[in-house]
PDB file of C-alpha atoms in Angstrom:
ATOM      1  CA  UNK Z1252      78.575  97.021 100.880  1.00 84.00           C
ATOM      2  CA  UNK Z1253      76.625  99.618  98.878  1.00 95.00           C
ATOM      3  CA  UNK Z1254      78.015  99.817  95.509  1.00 97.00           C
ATOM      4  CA  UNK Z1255      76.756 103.038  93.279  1.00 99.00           C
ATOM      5  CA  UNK Z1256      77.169 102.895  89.815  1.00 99.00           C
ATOM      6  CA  UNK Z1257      76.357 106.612  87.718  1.00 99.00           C
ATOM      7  CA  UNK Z1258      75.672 106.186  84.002  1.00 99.00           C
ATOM      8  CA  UNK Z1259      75.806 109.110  82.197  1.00 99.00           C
ATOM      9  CA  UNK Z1260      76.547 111.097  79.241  1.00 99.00           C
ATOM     10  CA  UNK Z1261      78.827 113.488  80.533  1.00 99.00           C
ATOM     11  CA  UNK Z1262      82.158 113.252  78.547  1.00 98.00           C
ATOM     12  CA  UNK Z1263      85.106 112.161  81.246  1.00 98.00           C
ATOM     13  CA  UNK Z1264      86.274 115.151  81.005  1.00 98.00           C
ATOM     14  CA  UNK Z1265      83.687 116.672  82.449  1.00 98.00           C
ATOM     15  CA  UNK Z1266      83.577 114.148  85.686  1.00 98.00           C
ATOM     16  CA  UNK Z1267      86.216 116.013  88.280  1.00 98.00           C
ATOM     17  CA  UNK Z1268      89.022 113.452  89.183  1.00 97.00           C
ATOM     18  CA  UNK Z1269      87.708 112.950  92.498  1.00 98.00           C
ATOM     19  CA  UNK Z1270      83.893 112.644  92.118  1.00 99.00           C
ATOM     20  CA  UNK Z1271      84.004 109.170  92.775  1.00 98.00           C
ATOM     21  CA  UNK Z1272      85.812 109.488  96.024  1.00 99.00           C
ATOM     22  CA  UNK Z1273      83.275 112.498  96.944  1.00 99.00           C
ATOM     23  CA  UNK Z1274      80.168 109.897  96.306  1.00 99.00           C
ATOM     24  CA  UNK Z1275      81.891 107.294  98.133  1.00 99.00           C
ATOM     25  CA  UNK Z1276      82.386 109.116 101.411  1.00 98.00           C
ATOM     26  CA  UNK Z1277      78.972 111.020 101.126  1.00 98.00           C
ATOM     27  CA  UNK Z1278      78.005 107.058 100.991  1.00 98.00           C
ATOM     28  CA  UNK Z1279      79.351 106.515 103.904  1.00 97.00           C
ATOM     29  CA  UNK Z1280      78.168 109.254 105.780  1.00 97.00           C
ATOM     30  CA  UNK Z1281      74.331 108.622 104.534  1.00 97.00           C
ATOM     31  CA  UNK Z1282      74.473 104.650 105.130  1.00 95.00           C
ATOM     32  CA  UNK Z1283      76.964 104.568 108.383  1.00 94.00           C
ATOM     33  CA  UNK Z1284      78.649 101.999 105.905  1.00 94.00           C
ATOM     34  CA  UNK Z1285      83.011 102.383 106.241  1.00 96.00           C
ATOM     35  CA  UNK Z1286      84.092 103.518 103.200  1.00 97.00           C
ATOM     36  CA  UNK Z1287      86.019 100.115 102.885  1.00 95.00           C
ATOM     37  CA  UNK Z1288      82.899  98.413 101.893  1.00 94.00           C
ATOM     38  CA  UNK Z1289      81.908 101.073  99.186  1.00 97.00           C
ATOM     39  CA  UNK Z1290      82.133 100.546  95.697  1.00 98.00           C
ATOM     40  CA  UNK Z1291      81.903 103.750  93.078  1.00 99.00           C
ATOM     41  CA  UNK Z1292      81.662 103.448  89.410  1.00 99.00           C
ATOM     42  CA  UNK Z1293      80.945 106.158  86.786  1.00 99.00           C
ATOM     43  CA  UNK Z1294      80.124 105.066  83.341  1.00 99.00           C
ATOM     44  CA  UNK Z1295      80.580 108.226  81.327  1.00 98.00           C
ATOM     45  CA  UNK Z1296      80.735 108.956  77.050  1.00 98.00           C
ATOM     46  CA  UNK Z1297      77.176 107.321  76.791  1.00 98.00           C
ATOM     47  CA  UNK Z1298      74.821 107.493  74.254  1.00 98.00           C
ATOM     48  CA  UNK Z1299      71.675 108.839  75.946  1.00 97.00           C
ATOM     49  CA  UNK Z1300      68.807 110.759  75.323  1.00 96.00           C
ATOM     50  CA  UNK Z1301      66.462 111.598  77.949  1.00 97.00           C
ATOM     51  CA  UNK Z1302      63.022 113.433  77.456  1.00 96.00           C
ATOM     52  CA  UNK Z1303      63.543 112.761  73.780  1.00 97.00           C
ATOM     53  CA  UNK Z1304      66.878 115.023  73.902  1.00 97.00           C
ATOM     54  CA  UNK Z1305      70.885 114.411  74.342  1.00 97.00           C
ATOM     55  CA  UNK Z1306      71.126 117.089  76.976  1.00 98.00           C
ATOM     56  CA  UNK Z1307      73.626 116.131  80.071  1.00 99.00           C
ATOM     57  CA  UNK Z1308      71.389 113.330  82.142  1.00 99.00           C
ATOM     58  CA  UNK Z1309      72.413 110.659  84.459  1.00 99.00           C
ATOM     59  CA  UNK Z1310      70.614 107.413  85.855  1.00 98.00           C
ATOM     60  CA  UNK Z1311      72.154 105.885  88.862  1.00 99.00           C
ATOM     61  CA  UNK Z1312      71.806 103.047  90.698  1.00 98.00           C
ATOM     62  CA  UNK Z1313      72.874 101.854  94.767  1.00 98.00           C
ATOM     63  CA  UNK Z1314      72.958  98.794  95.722  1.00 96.00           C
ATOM     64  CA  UNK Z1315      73.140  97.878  99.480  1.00 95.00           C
ATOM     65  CA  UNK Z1316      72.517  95.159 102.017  1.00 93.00           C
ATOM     66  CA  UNK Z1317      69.376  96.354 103.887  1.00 86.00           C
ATOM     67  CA  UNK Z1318      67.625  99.830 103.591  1.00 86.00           C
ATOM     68  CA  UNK Z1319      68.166 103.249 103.549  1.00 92.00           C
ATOM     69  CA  UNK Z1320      65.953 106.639 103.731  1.00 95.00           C
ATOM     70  CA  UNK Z1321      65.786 107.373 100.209  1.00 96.00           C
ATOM     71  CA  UNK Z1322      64.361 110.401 100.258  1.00 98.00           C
ATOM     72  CA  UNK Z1323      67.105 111.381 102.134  1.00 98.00           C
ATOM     73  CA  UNK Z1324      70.000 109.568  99.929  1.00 98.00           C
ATOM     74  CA  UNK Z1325      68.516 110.676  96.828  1.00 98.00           C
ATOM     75  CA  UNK Z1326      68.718 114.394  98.067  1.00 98.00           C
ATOM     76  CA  UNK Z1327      71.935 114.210  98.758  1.00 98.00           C
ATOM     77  CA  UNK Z1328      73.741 112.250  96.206  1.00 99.00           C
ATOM     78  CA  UNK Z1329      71.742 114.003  93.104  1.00 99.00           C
ATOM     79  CA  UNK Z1330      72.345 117.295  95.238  1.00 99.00           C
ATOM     80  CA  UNK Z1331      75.787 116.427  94.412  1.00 99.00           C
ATOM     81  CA  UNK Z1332      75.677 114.948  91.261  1.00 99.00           C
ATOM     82  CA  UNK Z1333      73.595 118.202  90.660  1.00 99.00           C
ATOM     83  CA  UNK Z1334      76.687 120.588  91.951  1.00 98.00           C
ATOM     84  CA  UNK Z1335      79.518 118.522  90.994  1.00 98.00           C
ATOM     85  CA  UNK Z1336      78.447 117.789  86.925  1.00 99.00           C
ATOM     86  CA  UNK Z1337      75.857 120.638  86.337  1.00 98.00           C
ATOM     87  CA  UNK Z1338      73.262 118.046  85.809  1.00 99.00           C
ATOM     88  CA  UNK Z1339      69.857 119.165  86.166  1.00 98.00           C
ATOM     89  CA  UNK Z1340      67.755 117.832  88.880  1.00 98.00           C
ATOM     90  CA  UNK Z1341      65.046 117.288  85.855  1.00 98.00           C
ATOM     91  CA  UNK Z1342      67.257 115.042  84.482  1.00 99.00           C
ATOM     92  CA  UNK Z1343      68.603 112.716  87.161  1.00 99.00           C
ATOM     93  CA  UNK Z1344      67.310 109.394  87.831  1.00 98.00           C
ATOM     94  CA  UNK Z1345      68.434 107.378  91.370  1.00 98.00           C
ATOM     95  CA  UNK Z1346      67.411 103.455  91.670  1.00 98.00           C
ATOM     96  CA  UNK Z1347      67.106 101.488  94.750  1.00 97.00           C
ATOM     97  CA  UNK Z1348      68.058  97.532  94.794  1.00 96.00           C
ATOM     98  CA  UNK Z1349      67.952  96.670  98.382  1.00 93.00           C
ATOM     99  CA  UNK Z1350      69.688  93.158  98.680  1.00 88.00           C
ATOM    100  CA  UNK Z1351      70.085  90.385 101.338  1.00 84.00           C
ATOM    101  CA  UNK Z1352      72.653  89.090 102.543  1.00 86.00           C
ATOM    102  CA  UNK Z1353      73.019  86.018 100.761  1.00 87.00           C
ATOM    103  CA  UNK Z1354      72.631  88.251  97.544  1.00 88.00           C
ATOM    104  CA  UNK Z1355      76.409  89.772  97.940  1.00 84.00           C
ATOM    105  CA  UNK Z1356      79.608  87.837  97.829  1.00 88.00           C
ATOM    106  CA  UNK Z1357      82.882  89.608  99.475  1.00 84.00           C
ATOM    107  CA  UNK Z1358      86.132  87.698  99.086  1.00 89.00           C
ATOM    108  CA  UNK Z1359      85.701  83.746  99.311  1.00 88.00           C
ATOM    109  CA  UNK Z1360      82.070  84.150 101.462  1.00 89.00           C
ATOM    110  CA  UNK Z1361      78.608  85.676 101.376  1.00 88.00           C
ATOM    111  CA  UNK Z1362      77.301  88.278 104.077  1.00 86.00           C
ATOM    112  CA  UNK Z1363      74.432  85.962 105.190  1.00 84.00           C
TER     113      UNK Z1363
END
């Protein structure tokens, strides 16, 4: 269950069609999670400013049952953010929320 959601102010034209399925599997790869749990969102057209300026910049956040190395995840996924968008590494921001079980629904249940 790790859901990643990318906010942004990258115009969608800018986001590749298949970004979100790139993040998704590189999710799955970096958490051992099956792709049929992962959930990808990119919020893009936003009004930011970061460092004071409206230069491309992105703040993401994953959510996921247990933990993760994220020194390791946030290497990877701003790595591609980084390639993928032409985002600068300056300018990327990667949150944590590690949840419990009893924290995520899925269909009619909880997973604890």
């Amino acid at each position: 269950m790790p859901s990643f959601t990318l906010n942004t102010n990258l115009p969608r034209d800018k986001i590749p069609p298949n970004f979100p399925a790139e993040i998704s599997k590189l999710l799955s790869k970096l958490t051992g999670k099956p792709e049929s749990y992962i959930t990808v969102a990119i919020n893009s057209d936003q009004l930011r400013v970061f460092n004071g300026t409206p230069a491309p910049c992105a703040s993401s956040t994953l959510e996921i049952l247990g933990s993760v190395d994220s020194k390791k995840v946030t290497k990877e996924i701003n790595g591609l953010i980084h390639e993928k968008l032409g985002i600068d590494f300056d300018r990327l921001f990667l949150f944590f929320y590690n949840l419990s079980g009893s924290q995520v629904g899925h269909g009619q249940s909880t997973f604890g």
